[in-house]
mmCIF file of N, CA and C in Angstrom:
data_model
loop_
_atom_site.group_PDB
_atom_site.id
_atom_site.type_symbol
_atom_site.label_atom_id
_atom_site.label_comp_id
_atom_site.label_asym_id
_atom_site.label_seq_id
_atom_site.Cartn_x
_atom_site.Cartn_y
_atom_site.Cartn_z
ATOM 1 N N UNK A 27 152.409 105.379 -200.191
ATOM 2 C CA UNK A 27 152.646 103.856 -200.209
ATOM 3 C C UNK A 27 152.525 103.622 -201.747
ATOM 4 N N UNK A 28 151.944 104.229 -202.624
ATOM 5 C CA UNK A 28 152.137 103.783 -203.930
ATOM 6 C C UNK A 28 153.371 103.718 -204.645
ATOM 7 N N UNK A 29 154.152 104.895 -204.139
ATOM 8 C CA UNK A 29 155.377 104.827 -204.638
ATOM 9 C C UNK A 29 156.330 103.618 -204.200
ATOM 10 N N UNK A 30 156.198 103.259 -202.993
ATOM 11 C CA UNK A 30 156.914 102.197 -202.376
ATOM 12 C C UNK A 30 156.494 100.802 -203.401
ATOM 13 N N UNK A 31 155.208 100.737 -203.680
ATOM 14 C CA UNK A 31 154.824 99.591 -204.414
ATOM 15 C C UNK A 31 155.549 99.659 -205.784
ATOM 16 N N UNK A 32 155.634 100.752 -206.511
ATOM 17 C CA UNK A 32 156.101 101.014 -207.691
ATOM 18 C C UNK A 32 157.705 100.588 -207.793
ATOM 19 N N UNK A 33 158.264 101.243 -206.581
ATOM 20 C CA UNK A 33 159.803 100.841 -206.505
ATOM 21 C C UNK A 33 160.027 99.482 -206.337
ATOM 22 N N UNK A 34 159.044 98.652 -205.494
ATOM 23 C CA UNK A 34 159.422 97.310 -205.206
ATOM 24 C C UNK A 34 159.115 96.496 -206.437
ATOM 25 N N UNK A 35 158.238 97.038 -207.314
ATOM 26 C CA UNK A 35 157.968 96.216 -208.544
ATOM 27 C C UNK A 35 159.160 96.426 -209.489
ATOM 28 N N UNK A 36 159.537 97.604 -209.620
ATOM 29 C CA UNK A 36 160.866 97.956 -210.557
ATOM 30 C C UNK A 36 161.938 97.087 -209.902
ATOM 31 N N UNK A 37 162.141 97.187 -208.574
ATOM 32 C CA UNK A 37 163.318 96.164 -208.056
ATOM 33 C C UNK A 37 163.118 94.795 -208.309
ATOM 34 N N UNK A 38 162.024 94.212 -208.314
ATOM 35 C CA UNK A 38 161.965 92.934 -208.700
ATOM 36 C C UNK A 38 162.316 92.719 -210.276
ATOM 37 N N UNK A 39 161.600 93.579 -210.859
ATOM 38 C CA UNK A 39 161.784 93.678 -212.364
ATOM 39 C C UNK A 39 163.416 93.653 -212.845
ATOM 40 N N UNK A 40 164.007 94.305 -212.087
ATOM 41 C CA UNK A 40 165.550 94.467 -212.267
ATOM 42 C C UNK A 40 166.269 93.286 -211.808
ATOM 43 N N UNK A 41 165.882 92.688 -210.650
ATOM 44 C CA UNK A 41 166.520 91.537 -210.158
ATOM 45 C C UNK A 41 166.409 90.343 -211.136
ATOM 46 N N UNK A 42 165.060 90.297 -211.505
ATOM 47 C CA UNK A 42 164.638 89.122 -212.510
ATOM 48 C C UNK A 42 165.223 89.238 -213.799
ATOM 49 N N UNK A 43 165.444 90.561 -214.278
ATOM 50 C CA UNK A 43 166.166 90.795 -215.547
ATOM 51 C C UNK A 43 167.595 90.496 -215.354
ATOM 52 N N UNK A 44 168.197 90.921 -214.299
ATOM 53 C CA UNK A 44 169.737 90.436 -214.137
ATOM 54 C C UNK A 44 169.884 89.125 -213.986
ATOM 55 N N UNK A 45 168.886 88.401 -213.255
ATOM 56 C CA UNK A 45 169.218 86.931 -213.381
ATOM 57 C C UNK A 45 168.930 86.433 -214.651
ATOM 58 N N UNK A 46 168.007 86.529 -215.431
ATOM 59 C CA UNK A 46 167.966 86.233 -216.764
ATOM 60 C C UNK A 46 169.081 86.608 -217.655
ATOM 61 N N UNK A 47 169.484 87.726 -217.504
ATOM 62 C CA UNK A 47 170.711 87.905 -218.467
ATOM 63 C C UNK A 47 171.858 87.321 -218.110
ATOM 64 N N UNK A 48 171.922 86.865 -216.674
ATOM 65 C CA UNK A 48 173.097 85.966 -216.145
ATOM 66 C C UNK A 48 172.778 84.655 -216.784
ATOM 67 N N UNK A 49 171.638 84.191 -216.912
ATOM 68 C CA UNK A 49 171.346 82.690 -217.312
ATOM 69 C C UNK A 49 171.926 82.683 -218.775
ATOM 70 N N UNK A 50 171.681 83.661 -219.564
ATOM 71 C CA UNK A 50 172.053 83.733 -221.005
ATOM 72 C C UNK A 50 173.423 83.955 -221.331
ATOM 73 N N UNK A 51 174.130 84.743 -220.572
ATOM 74 C CA UNK A 51 175.430 85.185 -220.664
ATOM 75 C C UNK A 51 176.622 84.601 -219.865
ATOM 76 N N UNK A 52 176.162 84.061 -218.759
ATOM 77 C CA UNK A 52 177.082 83.536 -217.772
ATOM 78 C C UNK A 52 178.233 84.539 -217.363
ATOM 79 N N UNK A 53 177.676 85.907 -217.435
ATOM 80 C CA UNK A 53 178.699 87.009 -216.992
ATOM 81 C C UNK A 53 178.351 87.328 -215.522
ATOM 82 N N UNK A 54 179.283 87.355 -214.608
ATOM 83 C CA UNK A 54 179.038 87.358 -213.255
ATOM 84 C C UNK A 54 178.595 88.890 -212.921
ATOM 85 N N UNK A 55 179.111 89.731 -213.920
ATOM 86 C CA UNK A 55 178.452 91.142 -213.561
ATOM 87 C C UNK A 55 177.014 91.211 -213.265
ATOM 88 N N UNK A 56 176.327 90.461 -213.946
ATOM 89 C CA UNK A 56 174.889 90.451 -213.748
ATOM 90 C C UNK A 56 174.493 90.069 -212.284
ATOM 91 N N UNK A 57 175.061 88.953 -211.746
ATOM 92 C CA UNK A 57 174.825 88.546 -210.483
ATOM 93 C C UNK A 57 175.122 89.482 -209.415
ATOM 94 N N UNK A 58 176.434 90.313 -209.789
ATOM 95 C CA UNK A 58 176.849 91.416 -208.913
ATOM 96 C C UNK A 58 175.773 92.411 -208.857
ATOM 97 N N UNK A 59 175.159 92.925 -210.048
ATOM 98 C CA UNK A 59 174.287 94.041 -210.205
ATOM 99 C C UNK A 59 172.899 93.306 -209.445
ATOM 100 N N UNK A 60 172.305 92.272 -209.676
ATOM 101 C CA UNK A 60 171.291 91.908 -208.925
ATOM 102 C C UNK A 60 171.507 91.822 -207.372
ATOM 103 N N UNK A 61 172.918 91.447 -206.829
ATOM 104 C CA UNK A 61 173.000 91.619 -205.656
ATOM 105 C C UNK A 61 172.991 92.905 -204.837
ATOM 106 N N UNK A 62 173.385 93.847 -205.858
ATOM 107 C CA UNK A 62 173.642 95.368 -205.442
ATOM 108 C C UNK A 62 171.926 95.834 -205.246
ATOM 109 N N UNK A 63 171.184 95.249 -206.136
ATOM 110 C CA UNK A 63 169.795 95.810 -206.244
ATOM 111 C C UNK A 63 169.035 95.110 -204.893
ATOM 112 N N UNK A 64 169.593 93.972 -204.311
ATOM 113 C CA UNK A 64 169.030 93.302 -203.077
ATOM 114 C C UNK A 64 169.409 93.868 -202.091
ATOM 115 N N UNK A 65 170.660 94.444 -201.984
ATOM 116 C CA UNK A 65 171.212 95.388 -200.856
ATOM 117 C C UNK A 65 170.303 96.767 -200.868
ATOM 118 N N UNK A 66 170.253 97.325 -201.995
ATOM 119 C CA UNK A 66 169.483 98.527 -201.982
ATOM 120 C C UNK A 66 167.953 98.203 -201.374
ATOM 121 N N UNK A 67 167.471 97.272 -201.911
ATOM 122 C CA UNK A 67 166.019 96.944 -201.400
ATOM 123 C C UNK A 67 166.003 96.826 -199.742
ATOM 124 N N UNK A 68 167.062 96.157 -199.290
ATOM 125 C CA UNK A 68 167.055 95.928 -197.708
ATOM 126 C C UNK A 68 167.245 97.047 -197.074
ATOM 127 N N UNK A 69 167.929 97.930 -197.620
ATOM 128 C CA UNK A 69 168.364 99.313 -197.044
ATOM 129 C C UNK A 69 167.101 100.138 -196.967
ATOM 130 N N UNK A 70 166.562 100.229 -198.179
ATOM 131 C CA UNK A 70 165.184 101.165 -198.257
ATOM 132 C C UNK A 70 164.033 100.452 -197.363
ATOM 133 N N UNK A 71 164.025 99.132 -197.314
ATOM 134 C CA UNK A 71 162.920 98.611 -196.626
ATOM 135 C C UNK A 71 163.233 98.878 -194.977
ATOM 136 N N UNK A 72 164.350 98.726 -194.580
ATOM 137 C CA UNK A 72 164.934 99.038 -193.309
ATOM 138 C C UNK A 72 164.614 100.474 -192.838
ATOM 139 N N UNK A 73 164.899 101.332 -193.684
ATOM 140 C CA UNK A 73 164.727 102.771 -193.446
ATOM 141 C C UNK A 73 163.258 103.198 -193.434
ATOM 142 N N UNK A 74 162.475 102.693 -194.065
ATOM 143 C CA UNK A 74 160.928 102.705 -194.216
ATOM 144 C C UNK A 74 160.376 102.171 -192.945
ATOM 145 N N UNK A 75 160.827 101.136 -192.725
ATOM 146 C CA UNK A 75 160.190 100.366 -191.270
ATOM 147 C C UNK A 75 160.848 101.162 -190.019
ATOM 148 N N UNK A 76 162.012 101.805 -190.052
ATOM 149 C CA UNK A 76 162.402 102.605 -189.059
ATOM 150 C C UNK A 76 161.503 103.971 -188.949
ATOM 151 N N UNK A 77 161.218 104.538 -190.043
ATOM 152 C CA UNK A 77 160.454 105.724 -190.147
ATOM 153 C C UNK A 77 159.119 105.502 -189.621
ATOM 154 N N UNK A 78 158.551 104.357 -190.049
ATOM 155 C CA UNK A 78 157.169 103.936 -189.670
ATOM 156 C C UNK A 78 157.131 103.668 -188.070
ATOM 157 N N UNK A 79 158.044 102.959 -187.728
ATOM 158 C CA UNK A 79 158.225 102.604 -186.289
ATOM 159 C C UNK A 79 158.174 104.062 -185.322
ATOM 160 N N UNK A 80 159.072 104.981 -185.889
ATOM 161 C CA UNK A 80 159.303 106.256 -185.219
ATOM 162 C C UNK A 80 157.851 106.995 -185.138
ATOM 163 N N UNK A 81 157.264 106.730 -186.281
ATOM 164 C CA UNK A 81 155.838 107.574 -186.537
ATOM 165 C C UNK A 81 154.931 106.943 -185.523
ATOM 166 N N UNK A 82 154.829 105.534 -185.470
ATOM 167 C CA UNK A 82 153.975 105.049 -184.358
ATOM 168 C C UNK A 82 154.377 105.406 -182.844
ATOM 169 N N UNK A 83 155.722 105.475 -182.625
ATOM 170 C CA UNK A 83 156.078 105.827 -181.209
ATOM 171 C C UNK A 83 155.727 107.195 -180.972
ATOM 172 N N UNK A 84 155.767 108.186 -181.918
ATOM 173 C CA UNK A 84 155.459 109.471 -181.762
ATOM 174 C C UNK A 84 153.930 109.715 -181.516
ATOM 175 N N UNK A 85 153.180 108.960 -182.027
ATOM 176 C CA UNK A 85 151.720 108.956 -181.825
ATOM 177 C C UNK A 85 151.349 108.353 -180.509
ATOM 178 N N UNK A 86 152.020 107.598 -179.986
ATOM 179 C CA UNK A 86 151.754 107.019 -178.677
ATOM 180 C C UNK A 86 152.009 108.033 -177.780
ATOM 181 N N UNK A 87 153.182 108.554 -177.855
ATOM 182 C CA UNK A 87 153.731 109.662 -177.014
ATOM 183 C C UNK A 87 153.006 111.152 -177.091
#
């Protein structure tokens, strides 16, 4: 669980830094990078929730 919190913090830090870099440079590359980080975060969260749900279902059965 600690690993997920650290990963989430690093993702938020990366997204914020990318948005800040876009604000300073107006280079759309930073927006694409932030969008890619958000996509990664959604995939990791979905995988974690799926494993958590599977674990709960296995405990019940």
